[in-house]
Amino acid sequence: DGGITQSPKYLFRKEGQNVTLSCEQNLNHDAMYWYRQDPGQGLRLIYYSQIVNDFQKGDIAEGYSVSREKKESFPLTVTSAQKNPTAFYLCASSIDEAYEQYFGPGTRLTVT
Amino acid sequence: ILNVEQSPQSLHVQEGDSTNFTCSFPSSNFYALHWYRWETAKSPEALFVMTLNGDEKKKGRISATLNTKEGYSYLYIKGSQPEDSATYLCASPNAGGTSYGKLTFGQGTILTVHP
């Protein structure tokens, strides 16, 4: 079955540690995205990538980093510089940026 | 940042009722308007991507209209069923930018359909 996988579903980390969230897709999509959801807020774009080896900052990129070395994979690293990392993180992909986005199941990150 | 707003924030209806909610967005430099449905414990799922003024799209009992000149879109659900209970999100690419994948989402409308 084609789709997007994110792992793990729940992640716990101590403050000051970097953590990497995984996102893999087998839909052969060129574009991939990372969003963050906080209670009472809409999805906010962290980073997006239109093609392999290229990515752009979204609206809230500070404290995050990404890589896009393979078409299928778009990992997100939450660094210790991110002031409020506890949130629900969603990864998505689309054929290209003009089309609907397909979302993964999400990772809930808790930093204490 | 583009301001995308949805109303109402939440809605409770009885099974069989028809309902609608609104997404508003700045009308300048419009490119596209996305609608997604997000059921509890599932991933958001695309309903429609609309690009033309006056566009009307339909998927089963759900339909959407688009007015790009005044900057709003309506989502309609005819004969609501309990399985329609979900958060409905709209999103639009940032105005004035060069990337149409850089979506700004509204806060969503939470629909609860009571049996």
XYZ file of N, CA and C in Angstrom, chain B residues 4-106:
309
model
N -5.756 33.022 7.029
C -6.869 32.173 6.628
C -7.728 31.940 7.860
N -9.009 32.250 7.759
C -9.886 32.138 8.915
C -11.075 31.256 8.599
N -11.494 30.468 9.603
C -12.635 29.578 9.425
C -13.695 29.868 10.486
N -14.945 29.729 10.076
C -16.037 29.880 11.030
C -17.178 28.945 10.661
N -17.921 28.465 11.676
C -17.647 28.672 13.093
C -16.485 27.813 13.559
N -16.084 27.999 14.800
C -14.999 27.189 15.363
C -15.472 25.755 15.588
N -16.749 25.624 16.015
C -17.307 24.292 16.197
C -18.797 24.323 15.893
N -19.314 23.146 15.610
C -20.688 23.032 15.151
C -21.239 21.685 15.590
N -22.422 21.680 16.184
C -23.100 20.447 16.561
C -24.391 20.371 15.762
N -24.591 19.265 15.071
C -25.827 19.091 14.301
C -26.384 17.706 14.566
N -27.640 17.526 14.197
C -28.281 16.214 14.324
C -28.117 15.450 13.005
N -28.072 14.142 13.134
C -28.006 13.288 11.952
C -29.121 13.664 10.985
N -28.770 13.815 9.712
C -29.748 14.176 8.702
C -29.788 15.661 8.383
N -29.261 16.493 9.296
C -29.220 17.933 9.021
C -28.202 18.221 7.931
N -28.453 19.265 7.182
C -27.448 19.775 6.260
C -26.736 20.943 6.938
N -25.486 21.110 6.639
C -24.721 22.140 7.327
C -23.701 22.768 6.384
N -23.204 23.921 6.767
C -22.156 24.539 5.965
C -21.274 25.387 6.851
N -20.045 25.558 6.425
C -19.124 26.441 7.130
C -18.230 27.164 6.142
N -17.536 28.159 6.679
C -16.877 29.150 5.830
C -15.381 29.186 6.035
N -14.673 29.439 4.947
C -13.237 29.723 4.984
C -13.041 31.059 4.286
N -12.374 31.988 4.943
C -12.085 33.268 4.301
C -10.582 33.469 4.183
N -10.170 34.135 3.127
C -8.745 34.305 2.831
C -8.600 35.613 2.060
N -7.420 36.223 2.110
C -7.220 37.445 1.320
C -7.394 37.156 -0.166
N -8.109 38.013 -0.854
C -8.433 37.758 -2.261
C -7.320 38.169 -3.226
N -6.365 38.931 -2.755
C -5.290 39.357 -3.658
C -4.300 38.222 -3.876
N -3.763 38.131 -5.089
C -2.755 37.113 -5.423
C -3.220 35.696 -5.115
N -4.499 35.424 -5.338
C -5.035 34.093 -5.049
C -4.443 33.077 -6.007
N -4.147 31.889 -5.466
C -3.708 30.798 -6.324
C -4.592 29.566 -6.182
N -4.821 29.127 -4.937
C -5.600 27.911 -4.730
C -6.167 27.881 -3.325
N -7.190 27.068 -3.143
C -7.798 26.869 -1.832
C -7.986 25.374 -1.636
N -7.424 24.864 -0.536
C -7.505 23.443 -0.215
C -8.505 23.230 0.915
N -9.262 22.124 0.853
C -10.092 21.656 1.966
C -9.618 20.261 2.360
N -9.489 20.049 3.693
C -9.106 18.750 4.227
C -10.072 18.363 5.332
N -10.257 17.057 5.503
C -11.046 16.530 6.614
C -10.091 15.770 7.524
N -10.191 16.008 8.829
C -9.311 15.365 9.795
C -10.154 14.705 10.873
N -10.280 13.384 10.750
C -11.018 12.618 11.743
C -10.098 12.280 12.905
N -10.689 12.129 14.070
C -9.925 11.819 15.278
C -9.153 10.525 15.078
N -7.892 10.530 15.489
C -7.000 9.367 15.422
C -6.643 8.956 13.987
N -6.942 9.820 13.033
C -6.542 9.543 11.649
C -5.720 10.718 11.114
N -5.234 10.553 9.880
C -4.470 11.632 9.242
C -5.420 12.546 8.483
N -5.069 13.822 8.343
C -5.894 14.700 7.483
C -5.972 14.121 6.072
N -7.162 14.279 5.469
C -7.405 13.719 4.145
C -7.912 14.831 3.233
N -7.341 14.927 2.040
C -7.744 15.983 1.120
C -9.169 15.765 0.622
N -9.952 16.839 0.604
C -11.287 16.803 0.011
C -11.256 17.457 -1.372
N -10.808 18.696 -1.410
C -10.811 19.446 -2.667
C -9.608 20.376 -2.748
N -9.158 20.628 -3.981
C -8.263 21.744 -4.269
C -8.964 22.571 -5.341
N -9.217 23.822 -5.028
C -10.009 24.676 -5.913
C -9.160 25.845 -6.367
N -9.264 26.174 -7.644
C -8.418 27.241 -8.176
C -9.192 28.321 -8.929
N -10.371 28.009 -9.458
C -11.065 28.979 -10.321
C -12.206 29.665 -9.598
N -12.348 30.963 -9.794
C -13.467 31.702 -9.223
C -14.771 31.094 -9.730
N -15.710 30.856 -8.798
C -16.975 30.259 -9.187
C -16.938 28.743 -9.234
N -15.785 28.182 -8.979
C -15.618 26.732 -8.988
C -16.553 26.095 -7.964
N -17.105 24.958 -8.321
C -17.908 24.184 -7.384
C -17.483 22.732 -7.540
N -17.132 22.099 -6.398
C -16.684 20.707 -6.462
C -17.544 19.866 -5.534
N -17.681 18.582 -5.875
C -18.558 17.710 -5.100
C -17.901 16.351 -4.932
N -18.097 15.797 -3.723
C -17.572 14.463 -3.421
C -18.610 13.811 -2.519
N -19.490 13.009 -3.122
C -20.560 12.399 -2.347
C -21.512 13.467 -1.826
N -21.681 13.494 -0.498
C -22.601 14.474 0.100
C -21.913 15.794 0.432
N -20.649 15.890 0.146
C -19.883 17.091 0.470
C -19.613 17.891 -0.802
N -19.838 19.178 -0.721
C -19.534 20.044 -1.862
C -18.897 21.335 -1.356
N -18.234 22.036 -2.262
C -17.575 23.286 -1.892
C -17.698 24.274 -3.032
N -17.788 25.545 -2.661
C -17.814 26.617 -3.647
C -16.681 27.584 -3.356
N -16.321 28.364 -4.362
C -15.182 29.265 -4.230
C -15.496 30.622 -4.843
N -15.237 31.681 -4.076
C -15.353 33.050 -4.575
C -14.018 33.732 -4.322
N -13.205 33.822 -5.360
C -11.864 34.387 -5.192
C -11.879 35.911 -5.160
N -12.921 36.514 -5.712
C -12.971 37.986 -5.743
C -13.245 38.562 -4.354
N -14.104 37.856 -3.605
C -14.403 38.329 -2.249
C -13.653 37.535 -1.184
N -12.956 36.511 -1.582
C -12.083 35.777 -0.666
C -12.796 34.864 0.314
N -13.668 33.995 -0.180
C -14.272 33.005 0.710
C -14.619 31.734 -0.051
N -14.714 30.666 0.736
C -15.145 29.368 0.228
C -16.107 28.775 1.242
N -17.166 28.132 0.745
C -18.116 27.437 1.610
C -17.964 25.935 1.409
N -18.053 25.205 2.516
C -18.120 23.745 2.454
C -19.509 23.338 2.946
N -20.193 22.528 2.147
C -21.541 22.081 2.483
C -21.547 20.577 2.696
N -22.286 20.124 3.706
C -22.514 18.696 3.887
C -24.017 18.490 3.910
N -24.480 17.668 2.989
C -25.910 17.401 2.876
C -26.247 16.140 3.652
N -27.298 16.209 4.497
C -27.703 15.015 5.226
C -26.584 14.443 6.081
N -26.096 15.242 7.026
C -24.936 14.844 7.839
C -25.142 13.483 8.508
N -24.060 12.722 8.573
C -24.040 11.429 9.238
C -22.999 11.468 10.348
N -23.143 10.607 11.365
C -22.144 10.602 12.446
C -20.715 10.442 11.944
N -20.536 9.709 10.853
C -19.175 9.512 10.327
C -18.605 10.780 9.678
N -19.418 11.811 9.523
C -18.917 13.090 9.029
C -18.259 13.904 10.139
N -18.408 13.446 11.367
C -17.796 14.165 12.494
C -16.288 14.192 12.313
N -15.743 15.397 12.306
C -14.314 15.589 12.032
C -14.011 17.074 12.150
N -12.735 17.390 12.058
C -12.316 18.782 11.909
C -12.086 19.042 10.434
N -12.676 20.102 9.942
C -12.540 20.459 8.523
C -11.611 21.661 8.427
N -10.545 21.480 7.665
C -9.503 22.497 7.542
C -9.490 23.067 6.136
N -9.276 24.368 6.048
C -8.998 24.949 4.744
C -7.597 25.552 4.780
N -6.999 25.704 3.609
C -5.635 26.216 3.537
C -5.412 26.877 2.189
N -4.525 27.845 2.170
C -4.214 28.532 0.924
C -2.722 28.835 0.883
N -2.120 28.800 -0.295
C -0.705 29.159 -0.387
C -0.488 30.619 -0.020
N 0.650 30.912 0.575
C 0.953 32.284 0.992
C 0.905 33.226 -0.189
N 0.184 34.316 0.000
C 0.046 35.310 -1.051
C 1.374 36.007 -1.283
N 1.676 36.282 -2.519
C 2.857 37.069 -2.838
C 4.130 36.265 -2.871
N 4.049 35.009 -2.488
C 5.256 34.183 -2.505
C 5.420 33.483 -3.832
N 6.439 32.699 -3.939
C 6.679 31.994 -5.189
C 6.410 30.512 -5.063
N 6.069 30.049 -3.865
C 5.827 28.628 -3.699
C 4.368 28.369 -3.384
N 3.735 27.599 -4.247
C 2.324 27.311 -4.049
C 2.106 26.154 -3.093
N 3.183 25.513 -2.649
C 3.042 24.444 -1.665
C 3.134 24.956 -0.249
N 3.447 26.242 -0.091
C 3.616 26.802 1.243
C 2.239 27.193 1.775
N 1.526 26.194 2.302
C 0.147 26.413 2.717
C 0.052 27.072 4.083
N -0.902 27.990 4.214
C -1.305 28.508 5.511
C -2.683 27.943 5.811
N -2.816 27.281 6.953
C -4.065 26.639 7.338
C -4.878 27.528 8.251
N -6.211 27.417 8.126
C -7.093 27.986 9.127
C -7.098 27.103 10.363
